CSV table of C-alpha atoms and ligand atoms in Angstrom, one decimal:
chain,number,residue,atom,x,y,z
J,17,MET,CA,-192.2,-74.4,137.1
J,18,SER,CA,-191.3,-74.5,140.8
J,19,THR,CA,-193.6,-72.5,143.1
J,20,PRO,CA,-194.2,-69.7,143.7
J,21,GLU,CA,-194.2,-68.9,140.0
J,22,PRO,CA,-192.8,-65.6,138.8
J,23,THR,CA,-195.5,-63.6,137.1
J,24,ALA,CA,-195.1,-61.6,133.9
J,25,PHE,CA,-194.9,-58.5,136.0
J,26,THR,CA,-192.5,-59.5,138.8
J,27,PRO,CA,-189.8,-56.9,139.3
J,28,LEU,CA,-186.3,-57.7,138.2
J,29,ALA,CA,-184.8,-57.8,141.7
J,30,ALA,CA,-187.4,-60.5,142.7
J,31,LEU,CA,-186.7,-62.4,139.5
J,32,ALA,CA,-183.0,-62.4,140.3
J,33,ARG,CA,-183.6,-63.5,143.8
J,34,GLY,CA,-185.7,-66.4,142.6
J,35,LEU,CA,-182.8,-67.4,140.2
J,36,ARG,CA,-180.2,-67.2,143.0
J,37,GLU,CA,-182.4,-69.2,145.4
J,38,ARG,CA,-183.1,-71.8,142.7
J,39,ARG,CA,-186.8,-71.2,142.8
J,40,TRP,CA,-186.7,-71.1,139.1
J,41,SER,CA,-184.1,-71.4,136.4
J,42,SER,CA,-183.3,-68.9,133.7
J,43,ARG,CA,-184.5,-71.6,131.2
J,44,GLU,CA,-187.9,-71.7,133.0
J,45,LEU,CA,-188.1,-68.0,133.1
J,46,THR,CA,-187.2,-67.6,129.5
J,47,ARG,CA,-189.7,-70.3,128.5
J,48,HIS,CA,-192.3,-68.5,130.5
J,49,PHE,CA,-191.9,-65.3,128.5
J,50,LEU,CA,-191.4,-67.0,125.1
J,51,ASP,CA,-194.8,-68.8,125.8
J,52,ARG,CA,-196.4,-65.5,126.5
J,53,ILE,CA,-195.0,-64.0,123.3
J,54,ALA,CA,-196.4,-67.0,121.3
J,55,ARG,CA,-199.8,-66.6,123.0
J,56,HIS,CA,-200.2,-62.9,122.9
J,57,ASP,CA,-198.1,-61.3,120.3
J,58,GLY,CA,-200.3,-62.1,117.3
J,59,ALA,CA,-202.6,-59.3,118.6
J,60,LEU,CA,-199.9,-56.8,119.3
J,61,ARG,CA,-197.1,-57.4,116.8
J,62,SER,CA,-194.6,-56.0,119.4
J,63,PHE,CA,-191.8,-58.3,118.1
J,64,ILE,CA,-190.2,-58.3,114.7
J,65,THR,CA,-187.9,-61.2,115.5
J,66,VAL,CA,-188.2,-63.7,118.3
J,67,THR,CA,-184.8,-65.4,119.0
J,68,GLU,CA,-186.1,-68.5,120.7
J,69,GLU,CA,-183.2,-70.9,120.2
J,70,ARG,CA,-180.6,-68.3,121.0
J,71,ALA,CA,-182.5,-67.2,124.1
J,72,LEU,CA,-182.7,-70.7,125.5
J,73,ALA,CA,-179.0,-71.2,124.8
J,74,GLN,CA,-178.3,-67.9,126.6
J,75,ALA,CA,-180.5,-69.0,129.5
J,76,ASP,CA,-178.6,-72.3,129.8
J,77,ALA,CA,-175.4,-70.4,129.9
J,78,ALA,CA,-176.9,-68.1,132.6
J,79,ASP,CA,-178.0,-71.1,134.6
J,80,ARG,CA,-174.4,-72.4,134.6
J,81,ARG,CA,-173.1,-69.0,135.6
J,82,LEU,CA,-175.6,-68.8,138.4
J,83,ALA,CA,-174.6,-72.3,139.6
J,84,ALA,CA,-171.0,-71.2,139.5
J,85,GLY,CA,-171.8,-68.2,141.8
J,86,ALA,CA,-170.6,-65.7,139.2
J,87,ALA,CA,-173.9,-64.0,138.5
J,88,THR,CA,-174.8,-60.3,138.2
J,89,PRO,CA,-178.2,-59.0,139.1
J,90,LEU,CA,-179.2,-59.4,135.4
J,91,THR,CA,-177.8,-62.9,134.8
J,92,GLY,CA,-180.6,-65.1,133.5
J,93,ILE,CA,-183.1,-62.2,133.2
J,94,PRO,CA,-185.0,-62.1,129.9
J,95,ILE,CA,-185.0,-58.8,128.1
J,96,ALA,CA,-186.0,-57.5,124.6
J,97,HIS,CA,-184.1,-55.0,122.4
J,98,LYS,CA,-185.6,-52.4,120.1
J,99,ASP,CA,-184.8,-53.5,116.6
J,100,LEU,CA,-182.3,-50.7,115.9
J,101,PHE,CA,-179.6,-52.1,118.2
J,102,CYS,CA,-177.3,-54.1,116.1
J,103,THR,CA,-177.1,-57.8,117.1
J,104,ASP,CA,-174.4,-60.0,115.7
J,105,GLY,CA,-176.1,-62.8,113.8
J,106,VAL,CA,-179.7,-61.6,114.4
J,107,LEU,CA,-181.7,-59.4,112.0
J,108,THR,CA,-181.6,-55.7,112.7
J,109,THR,CA,-184.4,-54.1,110.6
J,110,CYS,CA,-185.0,-50.7,112.1
J,111,GLY,CA,-188.6,-51.2,111.1
J,112,SER,CA,-187.7,-50.6,107.5
J,113,ARG,CA,-187.9,-52.5,104.3
J,114,MET,CA,-184.5,-51.0,103.6
J,115,LEU,CA,-183.0,-53.3,106.3
J,116,ALA,CA,-185.5,-56.1,106.2
J,117,ASN,CA,-182.7,-58.6,105.5
J,118,PHE,CA,-179.9,-56.9,107.3
J,119,THR,CA,-177.9,-58.9,109.8
J,120,ALA,CA,-175.2,-56.8,111.5
J,121,PRO,CA,-171.7,-58.3,111.8
J,122,TYR,CA,-171.3,-57.0,115.3
J,123,ASP,CA,-173.2,-56.1,118.5
J,124,ALA,CA,-174.1,-52.6,119.7
J,125,THR,CA,-172.3,-51.7,122.9
J,126,VAL,CA,-175.6,-51.7,124.8
J,127,VAL,CA,-176.3,-55.3,123.5
J,128,ALA,CA,-172.7,-56.4,124.3
J,129,ARG,CA,-172.8,-55.0,127.8
J,130,LEU,CA,-176.2,-56.6,128.6
J,131,ASP,CA,-175.0,-59.9,127.1
J,132,ALA,CA,-171.9,-59.7,129.2
J,133,ALA,CA,-174.0,-59.2,132.3
J,134,GLY,CA,-175.8,-62.4,131.5
J,135,ALA,CA,-179.2,-61.0,130.3
J,136,VAL,CA,-181.1,-63.2,127.9
J,137,THR,CA,-182.4,-61.7,124.7
J,138,LEU,CA,-185.9,-62.8,123.8
J,139,GLY,CA,-185.9,-60.9,120.5
J,140,LYS,CA,-186.1,-57.6,118.7
J,141,THR,CA,-189.0,-55.3,119.0
J,142,ASN,CA,-191.1,-53.4,116.4
J,143,MET,CA,-190.7,-49.7,115.9
J,144,ASP,CA,-191.4,-46.8,113.6
J,145,GLU,CA,-189.2,-47.0,110.6
J,146,PHE,CA,-185.7,-45.6,111.4
J,147,ALA,CA,-187.3,-44.4,114.7
J,148,MET,CA,-189.3,-41.7,113.0
J,149,GLY,CA,-192.8,-41.5,114.4
J,150,SER,CA,-194.9,-41.2,117.5
J,151,SER,CA,-197.4,-44.1,116.9
J,152,ASN,CA,-195.6,-47.1,115.5
J,153,GLU,CA,-197.7,-46.9,112.4
J,154,ASN,CA,-194.6,-46.2,110.3
J,155,SER,CA,-193.2,-49.8,110.6
J,156,TRP,CA,-192.7,-51.9,107.5
J,157,PHE,CA,-193.6,-54.8,109.7
J,158,GLY,CA,-197.1,-53.4,110.5
J,159,PRO,CA,-198.5,-51.3,113.3
J,160,VAL,CA,-198.2,-52.3,117.0
J,161,GLY,CA,-201.3,-52.5,119.2
J,162,ASN,CA,-201.5,-50.9,122.6
J,163,PRO,CA,-202.1,-53.6,125.3
J,164,TRP,CA,-204.6,-51.3,127.0
J,165,ASP,CA,-206.6,-51.1,123.8
J,166,PRO,CA,-205.2,-52.8,120.7
J,167,THR,CA,-207.1,-50.5,118.4
J,168,ARG,CA,-205.0,-47.7,119.8
J,169,VAL,CA,-201.4,-46.9,119.1
J,170,PRO,CA,-198.7,-47.7,121.7
J,171,GLY,CA,-196.8,-44.5,120.9
J,172,GLY,CA,-193.5,-44.4,119.1
J,173,SER,CA,-191.0,-44.9,117.9
J,174,SER,CA,-190.1,-47.5,120.5
J,175,GLY,CA,-193.7,-48.8,120.5
J,176,GLY,CA,-192.9,-52.5,120.3
J,177,SER,CA,-190.7,-52.4,123.4
J,178,ALA,CA,-193.3,-50.5,125.3
J,179,ALA,CA,-196.2,-52.8,124.2
J,180,ALA,CA,-194.1,-55.9,125.0
J,181,VAL,CA,-193.3,-54.8,128.5
J,182,ALA,CA,-196.8,-53.5,129.2
J,183,ALA,CA,-198.3,-56.9,128.1
J,184,GLY,CA,-195.8,-58.8,130.2
J,185,LEU,CA,-194.1,-60.4,127.2
J,186,ALA,CA,-190.7,-59.2,128.5
J,187,PRO,CA,-189.9,-57.8,132.0
J,188,VAL,CA,-187.9,-54.9,130.6
J,189,ALA,CA,-186.8,-53.7,127.2
J,190,THR,CA,-184.4,-51.3,125.6
J,191,GLY,CA,-185.5,-48.3,123.6
J,192,THR,CA,-184.1,-45.2,122.0
J,193,ASP,CA,-185.2,-41.7,122.3
J,194,THR,CA,-184.3,-38.9,119.9
J,195,GLY,CA,-187.3,-36.6,120.6
J,196,GLY,CA,-189.5,-38.7,122.9
J,197,SER,CA,-189.5,-42.2,121.6
J,198,ILE,CA,-189.1,-43.8,125.0
J,199,ARG,CA,-191.0,-41.3,127.2
J,200,GLN,CA,-194.2,-41.0,125.0
J,201,PRO,CA,-194.7,-44.8,124.5
J,202,ALA,CA,-194.0,-45.3,128.2
J,203,ALA,CA,-196.8,-42.8,129.0
J,204,PHE,CA,-199.2,-44.4,126.5
J,205,CYS,CA,-198.5,-47.9,127.8
J,206,GLY,CA,-198.5,-47.2,131.5
J,207,LEU,CA,-194.8,-47.8,132.0
J,208,ALA,CA,-191.7,-46.2,133.4
J,209,GLY,CA,-189.3,-45.1,130.7
J,210,ILE,CA,-186.0,-43.2,130.9
J,211,LYS,CA,-184.0,-41.3,128.4
J,212,PRO,CA,-180.6,-40.7,130.0
J,213,THR,CA,-178.4,-37.7,129.4
J,214,TYR,CA,-177.0,-37.4,125.9
J,215,GLY,CA,-173.6,-39.2,126.2
J,216,ARG,CA,-174.5,-41.4,129.2
J,217,VAL,CA,-175.0,-44.5,127.1
J,218,SER,CA,-172.9,-45.4,124.1
J,219,ARG,CA,-174.6,-45.0,120.7
J,220,TYR,CA,-172.2,-47.5,119.0
J,221,GLY,CA,-174.2,-50.0,117.0
J,222,MET,CA,-177.4,-48.0,117.2
J,223,VAL,CA,-178.7,-47.4,113.7
J,224,ALA,CA,-178.3,-43.6,113.4
J,225,PHE,CA,-181.3,-41.3,113.0
J,226,ALA,CA,-180.2,-37.9,114.4
J,227,SER,CA,-176.8,-38.4,115.9
J,228,SER,CA,-176.8,-35.2,118.1
J,229,LEU,CA,-180.0,-36.4,119.8
J,230,ASP,CA,-180.2,-40.2,119.7
J,231,GLN,CA,-179.8,-41.8,123.1
J,232,ALA,CA,-180.5,-45.3,124.4
J,233,GLY,CA,-182.7,-46.0,127.4
J,234,VAL,CA,-185.1,-48.5,129.1
J,235,PHE,CA,-188.7,-49.4,129.6
J,236,GLY,CA,-189.8,-51.1,132.8
J,237,HIS,CA,-192.6,-51.1,135.4
J,238,ASP,CA,-190.7,-49.3,138.1
J,239,VAL,CA,-187.6,-47.2,138.5
J,240,ALA,CA,-185.7,-49.9,140.2
J,241,ASP,CA,-185.9,-51.9,137.0
J,242,LEU,CA,-184.8,-48.9,134.9
J,243,ALA,CA,-181.8,-48.4,137.2
J,244,ALA,CA,-180.8,-52.0,137.2
J,245,MET,CA,-180.6,-52.0,133.4
J,246,LEU,CA,-178.9,-48.5,133.1
J,247,ALA,CA,-176.2,-49.7,135.6
J,248,PHE,CA,-175.0,-52.0,132.9
J,249,MET,CA,-175.7,-49.9,129.9
J,250,CYS,CA,-174.1,-46.7,131.0
J,251,GLY,CA,-170.5,-45.6,130.9
J,252,HIS,CA,-167.7,-44.5,128.5
J,253,ASP,CA,-167.2,-46.3,125.3
J,254,PRO,CA,-164.2,-45.6,123.2
J,255,LEU,CA,-166.2,-46.6,120.1
J,256,ASP,CA,-168.6,-43.6,120.6
J,257,SER,CA,-166.7,-40.3,120.7
J,258,THR,CA,-169.8,-38.5,122.3
J,259,SER,CA,-170.1,-40.9,125.2
J,260,SER,CA,-169.2,-39.3,128.5
J,261,ASP,CA,-166.0,-40.4,130.2
J,262,VAL,CA,-167.2,-39.2,133.6
J,263,PRO,CA,-168.3,-42.3,135.5
J,264,ASP,CA,-171.3,-42.2,137.8
J,265,PRO,CA,-170.5,-44.5,140.7
J,266,TRP,CA,-174.0,-44.3,142.1
J,267,LEU,CA,-175.6,-45.4,138.8
J,268,MET,CA,-173.0,-48.2,138.3
J,269,GLN,CA,-174.1,-49.8,141.5
J,270,ALA,CA,-177.8,-49.2,141.1
J,271,ALA,CA,-178.5,-52.8,140.1
J,272,ASP,CA,-177.2,-54.0,143.5
J,273,THR,CA,-178.7,-51.1,145.6
J,274,PRO,CA,-182.0,-49.9,144.0
J,275,PRO,CA,-182.8,-46.2,144.1
J,276,ALA,CA,-184.6,-45.2,147.3
J,277,ALA,CA,-186.3,-41.9,148.1
J,278,PRO,CA,-183.7,-39.1,148.1
J,279,ALA,CA,-182.2,-37.9,151.4
J,280,ARG,CA,-183.4,-34.4,150.7
J,281,ALA,CA,-186.7,-34.1,148.8
J,282,PRO,CA,-186.1,-32.0,145.6
J,283,VAL,CA,-187.4,-28.6,144.7
J,284,ILE,CA,-189.4,-29.2,141.5
J,285,GLY,CA,-190.2,-26.6,138.8
J,286,LEU,CA,-193.5,-26.5,137.0
J,287,PRO,CA,-192.9,-24.7,133.6
J,288,ARG,CA,-196.0,-22.7,132.9
J,289,GLU,CA,-195.6,-23.1,129.1
J,290,TYR,CA,-196.2,-26.9,129.6
J,291,PHE,CA,-199.5,-26.5,131.5
J,292,SER,CA,-201.3,-23.8,129.7
J,293,GLY,CA,-204.3,-25.2,128.0
J,294,LEU,CA,-203.6,-28.8,129.1
J,295,GLY,CA,-206.9,-30.7,129.3
J,296,THR,CA,-206.5,-34.4,129.5
J,297,GLY,CA,-204.3,-35.4,132.4
J,298,ALA,CA,-204.3,-32.0,134.2
J,299,ASP,CA,-206.1,-33.6,137.2
J,300,ALA,CA,-203.7,-36.5,137.3
J,301,LEU,CA,-200.7,-34.2,137.3
J,302,ASP,CA,-202.2,-32.2,140.0
J,303,ALA,CA,-202.8,-35.3,142.1
J,304,ALA,CA,-199.2,-36.3,141.4
J,305,ARG,CA,-197.9,-33.0,142.6
J,306,ARG,CA,-199.9,-33.4,145.8
J,307,VAL,CA,-198.4,-36.8,146.4
J,308,LEU,CA,-194.9,-35.4,145.9
J,309,GLU,CA,-195.7,-32.4,148.1
J,310,ALA,CA,-196.9,-34.7,150.9
J,311,ALA,CA,-193.6,-36.5,150.7
J,312,GLY,CA,-191.7,-33.3,151.2
J,313,CYS,CA,-191.0,-32.0,147.7
J,314,ARG,CA,-191.5,-28.3,147.1
J,315,PHE,CA,-192.8,-26.8,143.9
J,316,ARG,CA,-192.0,-23.6,142.1
J,317,ASP,CA,-193.5,-22.0,139.0
J,318,ILE,CA,-190.9,-21.5,136.4
J,319,SER,CA,-190.8,-20.4,132.8
J,320,LEU,CA,-189.1,-22.0,129.8
J,321,PRO,CA,-189.9,-19.2,127.4
J,322,HIS,CA,-188.5,-20.8,124.2
J,323,SER,CA,-190.5,-24.0,124.5
J,324,PRO,CA,-192.9,-23.1,121.6
J,325,MET,CA,-189.9,-23.1,119.3
J,326,ALA,CA,-188.8,-26.6,120.2
J,327,ILE,CA,-191.0,-28.6,117.7
J,328,PRO,CA,-189.9,-26.6,114.6
J,329,ALA,CA,-186.2,-26.6,115.7
J,330,TYR,CA,-186.3,-30.3,116.4
J,331,TYR,CA,-187.9,-31.3,113.1
J,332,ILE,CA,-185.3,-29.2,111.2
J,333,ILE,CA,-182.3,-30.5,113.1
J,334,ALA,CA,-183.5,-34.1,113.3
J,335,GLY,CA,-184.5,-34.1,109.6
J,336,ALA,CA,-181.1,-32.6,108.5
J,337,GLU,CA,-179.2,-35.2,110.5
J,338,ALA,CA,-181.4,-38.0,109.2
J,339,SER,CA,-180.9,-36.9,105.6
J,340,THR,CA,-177.2,-37.2,105.9
J,341,ASN,CA,-177.2,-40.4,108.0
J,342,LEU,CA,-179.6,-42.1,105.6
J,343,SER,CA,-177.5,-41.3,102.6
J,344,ARG,CA,-175.6,-44.5,103.3
J,345,TYR,CA,-178.5,-46.6,102.1
J,346,ASP,CA,-177.8,-46.6,98.4
J,347,GLY,CA,-178.3,-50.2,97.4
J,348,VAL,CA,-174.6,-50.8,97.0
J,349,ARG,CA,-173.1,-52.2,100.2
J,350,PHE,CA,-176.0,-53.3,102.3
J,351,GLY,CA,-179.7,-52.8,102.6
J,352,HIS,CA,-182.4,-53.1,100.0
J,353,ARG,CA,-181.3,-53.2,96.3
J,354,CYS,CA,-183.7,-52.9,93.4
J,355,GLU,CA,-184.0,-55.6,90.7
J,356,ASN,CA,-182.1,-55.1,87.5
J,357,PRO,CA,-180.7,-51.6,87.8
J,358,GLN,CA,-180.1,-50.0,84.5
J,359,ASN,CA,-177.2,-47.8,85.7
J,360,LEU,CA,-175.9,-46.4,88.9
J,361,GLU,CA,-178.4,-43.5,89.1
J,362,ASP,CA,-181.2,-46.0,88.6
J,363,LEU,CA,-179.8,-48.2,91.3
J,364,TYR,CA,-179.7,-45.4,93.8
J,365,ARG,CA,-183.1,-44.0,92.8
J,366,ARG,CA,-185.1,-47.2,92.8
J,367,SER,CA,-183.4,-48.8,95.8
J,368,ARG,CA,-184.2,-45.8,97.9
J,369,THR,CA,-187.6,-45.3,96.5
J,370,GLU,CA,-188.5,-48.9,97.3
J,371,GLY,CA,-186.7,-49.2,100.5
J,372,PHE,CA,-187.9,-46.2,102.4
J,373,GLY,CA,-191.5,-45.5,103.6
J,374,MET,CA,-193.4,-42.2,103.4
J,375,GLU,CA,-192.3,-40.6,106.6
J,376,VAL,CA,-188.7,-41.4,106.1
J,377,LYS,CA,-188.8,-39.8,102.7
J,378,ARG,CA,-190.5,-36.8,104.1
J,379,ARG,CA,-187.7,-36.4,106.6
J,380,ILE,CA,-185.0,-36.8,103.9
J,381,LEU,CA,-186.6,-34.2,101.7
J,382,THR,CA,-187.2,-31.6,104.4
J,383,GLY,CA,-183.8,-32.3,105.9
J,384,THR,CA,-182.0,-32.0,102.6
J,385,TYR,CA,-183.9,-28.8,101.9
J,386,ALA,CA,-182.9,-27.3,105.3
J,387,LEU,CA,-179.2,-28.0,104.5
J,388,SER,CA,-179.2,-26.9,100.9
J,389,VAL,CA,-177.3,-23.8,99.7
J,390,GLY,CA,-179.4,-20.8,100.1
J,391,TYR,CA,-181.6,-22.3,102.9
J,392,PHE,CA,-178.9,-23.4,105.3
J,393,ASP,CA,-178.8,-20.1,107.2
J,394,ALA,CA,-182.5,-19.6,107.2
J,395,TYR,CA,-183.3,-23.1,108.5
J,396,TYR,CA,-180.5,-25.2,109.9
J,397,VAL,CA,-178.5,-22.4,111.5
J,398,LYS,CA,-181.6,-20.8,112.9
J,399,ALA,CA,-182.7,-24.1,114.3
J,400,GLN,CA,-179.3,-24.5,116.0
J,401,GLN,CA,-179.6,-21.0,117.5
J,402,LEU,CA,-183.1,-21.9,118.9
J,403,ARG,CA,-181.6,-25.1,120.3
J,404,ARG,CA,-179.1,-23.1,122.2
J,405,LEU,CA,-181.8,-20.7,123.6
J,406,ILE,CA,-183.9,-23.7,124.6
J,407,GLN,CA,-180.9,-25.2,126.4
J,408,ASN,CA,-180.2,-21.9,128.1
J,409,ASP,CA,-183.8,-21.8,129.4
J,410,PHE,CA,-183.2,-25.1,131.1
J,411,LEU,CA,-179.8,-24.2,132.5
J,412,ALA,CA,-181.3,-21.0,134.0
J,413,ALA,CA,-184.2,-23.0,135.5
J,414,PHE,CA,-181.9,-25.5,137.1
J,415,ALA,CA,-180.2,-22.7,139.0
J,416,ASP,CA,-183.4,-22.5,141.0
J,417,VAL,CA,-184.9,-26.0,141.0
J,418,ASP,CA,-183.5,-29.6,141.2
J,419,LEU,CA,-186.0,-31.2,138.7
J,420,ILE,CA,-188.8,-30.1,136.4
J,421,LEU,CA,-192.2,-31.8,136.2
J,422,THR,CA,-194.4,-31.7,133.1
J,423,PRO,CA,-196.9,-33.9,131.3
J,424,THR,CA,-195.2,-36.5,129.0
J,425,ALA,CA,-197.7,-36.2,126.2
J,426,PRO,CA,-200.7,-34.0,125.3
J,427,GLY,CA,-203.2,-36.8,125.7
J,428,VAL,CA,-203.7,-40.5,126.0
J,429,ALA,CA,-203.0,-43.2,123.3
J,430,PHE,CA,-205.0,-42.2,120.2
J,431,PRO,CA,-206.8,-44.6,117.9
J,432,ARG,CA,-204.7,-46.0,115.1
J,433,GLY,CA,-205.2,-44.0,111.9
J,434,ASP,CA,-206.3,-40.8,113.7
J,435,LEU,CA,-203.2,-38.8,113.0
J,436,ALA,CA,-201.7,-40.9,110.2
J,437,ASP,CA,-202.4,-38.4,107.5
J,438,ASP,CA,-201.5,-35.3,109.4
J,439,PRO,CA,-197.8,-35.1,110.0
J,440,ILE,CA,-198.0,-31.8,111.8
J,441,ALA,CA,-200.5,-33.1,114.3
J,442,MET,CA,-198.3,-36.2,114.8
J,443,TYR,CA,-195.3,-34.0,115.4
J,444,GLN,CA,-197.2,-32.1,118.0
J,445,GLN,CA,-197.3,-35.3,120.1
J,446,ASP,CA,-193.7,-34.6,120.9
J,447,ILE,CA,-194.3,-31.1,122.2
J,448,PHE,CA,-193.4,-31.9,125.8
J,449,THR,CA,-190.6,-34.4,125.2
J,450,VAL,CA,-188.5,-32.6,122.4
J,451,PRO,CA,-187.2,-29.7,124.5
J,452,ALA,CA,-185.2,-31.9,126.9
J,453,SER,CA,-183.9,-33.8,123.9
J,454,LEU,CA,-182.6,-30.6,122.2
J,455,ALA,CA,-180.9,-29.7,125.5
J,456,GLY,CA,-179.4,-33.2,126.0
J,457,LEU,CA,-181.1,-33.6,129.4
J,458,PRO,CA,-182.1,-36.8,131.1
J,459,ALA,CA,-185.9,-37.3,131.3
J,460,MET,CA,-188.2,-40.0,132.6
J,461,SER,CA,-191.9,-40.8,132.2
J,462,LEU,CA,-193.8,-42.4,135.0
J,463,PRO,CA,-197.4,-43.7,135.1
J,464,CYS,CA,-199.6,-41.2,137.0
J,465,GLY,CA,-203.2,-42.2,136.4
J,466,PHE,CA,-205.8,-43.0,133.8
J,467,HIS,CA,-208.1,-41.2,131.5
J,468,ALA,CA,-211.0,-43.1,130.0
J,469,GLY,CA,-209.2,-46.4,131.0
J,470,LEU,CA,-206.0,-45.4,129.3
J,471,PRO,CA,-202.7,-44.6,131.1
J,472,LEU,CA,-201.3,-41.2,131.6
J,473,GLY,CA,-197.7,-40.3,132.2
J,474,LEU,CA,-195.8,-37.5,134.0
J,475,GLN,CA,-192.4,-36.4,132.9
J,476,LEU,CA,-189.5,-35.5,135.2
J,477,ILE,CA,-186.6,-33.7,133.6
J,478,GLY,CA,-183.2,-33.5,135.3
J,479,PRO,CA,-180.0,-31.5,134.9
J,480,HIS,CA,-177.2,-33.0,132.8
J,481,PHE,CA,-176.1,-36.3,134.3
J,482,GLY,CA,-178.9,-36.0,137.0
J,483,GLU,CA,-180.1,-39.5,136.6
J,484,ARG,CA,-179.7,-40.1,140.3
J,485,ALA,CA,-182.1,-37.3,141.2
J,486,LEU,CA,-184.6,-38.5,138.6
J,487,LEU,CA,-184.5,-42.1,139.7
J,488,GLU,CA,-184.6,-41.4,143.4
J,489,THR,CA,-187.5,-39.0,143.0
J,490,GLY,CA,-189.2,-41.6,140.9
J,491,ALA,CA,-188.7,-44.1,143.7
J,492,LEU,CA,-190.3,-41.7,146.1
J,493,PHE,CA,-193.3,-41.2,143.8
J,494,GLN,CA,-193.7,-45.0,143.2
J,495,ARG,CA,-193.4,-45.7,146.9
J,496,ASP,CA,-196.5,-43.6,147.5
J,497,THR,CA,-198.5,-44.5,144.4
J,498,ASP,CA,-199.5,-47.8,142.7
J,499,TRP,CA,-200.2,-46.7,139.1
J,500,HIS,CA,-197.1,-48.7,138.0
J,501,ARG,CA,-198.7,-51.9,139.5
J,502,ARG,CA,-201.8,-51.7,137.2
J,503,HIS,CA,-201.7,-53.9,134.1
J,504,PRO,CA,-203.9,-54.3,131.1
J,505,GLU,CA,-206.7,-56.8,131.6
J,506,GLY,CA,-206.2,-58.6,128.3
J,507,PHE,CA,-202.8,-60.0,129.3
J,508,PRO,CA,-203.3,-61.6,132.7
J,509,ALA,CA,-200.1,-62.4,134.6
S,9,LIG,N1,-191.6,-38.7,117.4
S,9,LIG,C1,-190.3,-38.1,117.2
S,9,LIG,C2,-189.9,-38.2,115.7
S,9,LIG,O1,-190.7,-38.7,115.0
S,9,LIG,C3,-189.3,-38.7,118.1
S,9,LIG,C4,-188.8,-40.0,117.5
S,9,LIG,C5,-187.7,-40.5,118.4
S,9,LIG,O2,-187.5,-40.1,119.5
S,9,LIG,N2,-186.9,-41.4,117.8
S,9,LIG,O3,-188.9,-37.7,115.3
């Protein structure tokens, strides 16, 4: 490769500059990351499918486009997709035995838009089955290791995307976040990760988990990389009736003009419910607050009183929606089908029994229960009412503050197996991420320090369609800190 070589952790803008200036080709760049995957992914299992041939063909096409002067800031940049974005001609397993052999006949809108921009897909990343989990231990394809300590979990459900980016196997990766599945793995792996406002990015072609909550987003090392990806991912899509048709001109040009510190430093709320009893990470958050204060941000104590209701409400709503969304896997049209079914009932029963893992079954059972006659009002309707109260808390808070700062997760990455037999403890991992999901708000996790050698994350939550404020404040924080420039030792650049 021509000098100076791009490293595994070179920001997207610098990779793109190198491509434009012919310091390296997209084929060289793609080869570089494919080689790293071959060398390191045995220990991590962050990819389910590596699309080497296709990636090199896309890279060659990108090199032709660069030569023709028709490139975008993403043309020729290697990326990875969470394995729940449908990819025409490439397996989309969703981490499940149910879809282990499923190849979608079309691309998700996110995939199509990034392809059209000229990005090169390295492969599809591992994840908790149907995006249900916080540790990536629920994958049919095996657990993912955390690059900072492979005996620990990378978080979930987008753990493969997070581990791949943290280890420098891909510069950026897509993820999805229903209740924290981008933010929590970003925190555990020392990355920046953003879940945009519900409706900002099309859900078309994302395998559905909980449709009123699911949203696509990105992992990267810094906010400029998140913004560059979102610029192409965002925007109205007639194929998703919940996608917003209000364009965001600022976000759409964020690949060309990366976010800079905001013109006016924001007023940031600290919700007391999120900090009471916080042990691990309290010092790092305090230090982060001082950094932001020194840069002109002002802080205000606020209250989001219904926060303690968020976990129960989320697990009822998400389970209910999952139980209906997953009824389509019946062994008839696609997905796993049992051998020699005796009759239709047997076909349904055995195909679903064999195809789904434990956690998915738990969600289908609890979700079906919450929707059943006699329990609907007591569970589902009640959870929806709580959801509204939680949203109202945020709307009231945003009358006084521009953004809200919280921890992303209650602790650092935990050892594999620690919470695997305790679903309630696992669900508690989402305590700080789920409220913003229920309210449909954009939220981002940024690296803010370490505890016992493992990364910590802070979460910034914005008002609806407040991605600009999030990314600009993130740019301010990353200008004055270098946590996002630390990388795990086992995966040298
Ligand atoms: N951990 C949460 C769950 O298991 C969130 C998952 C997600 O955001 N996809 O539902």
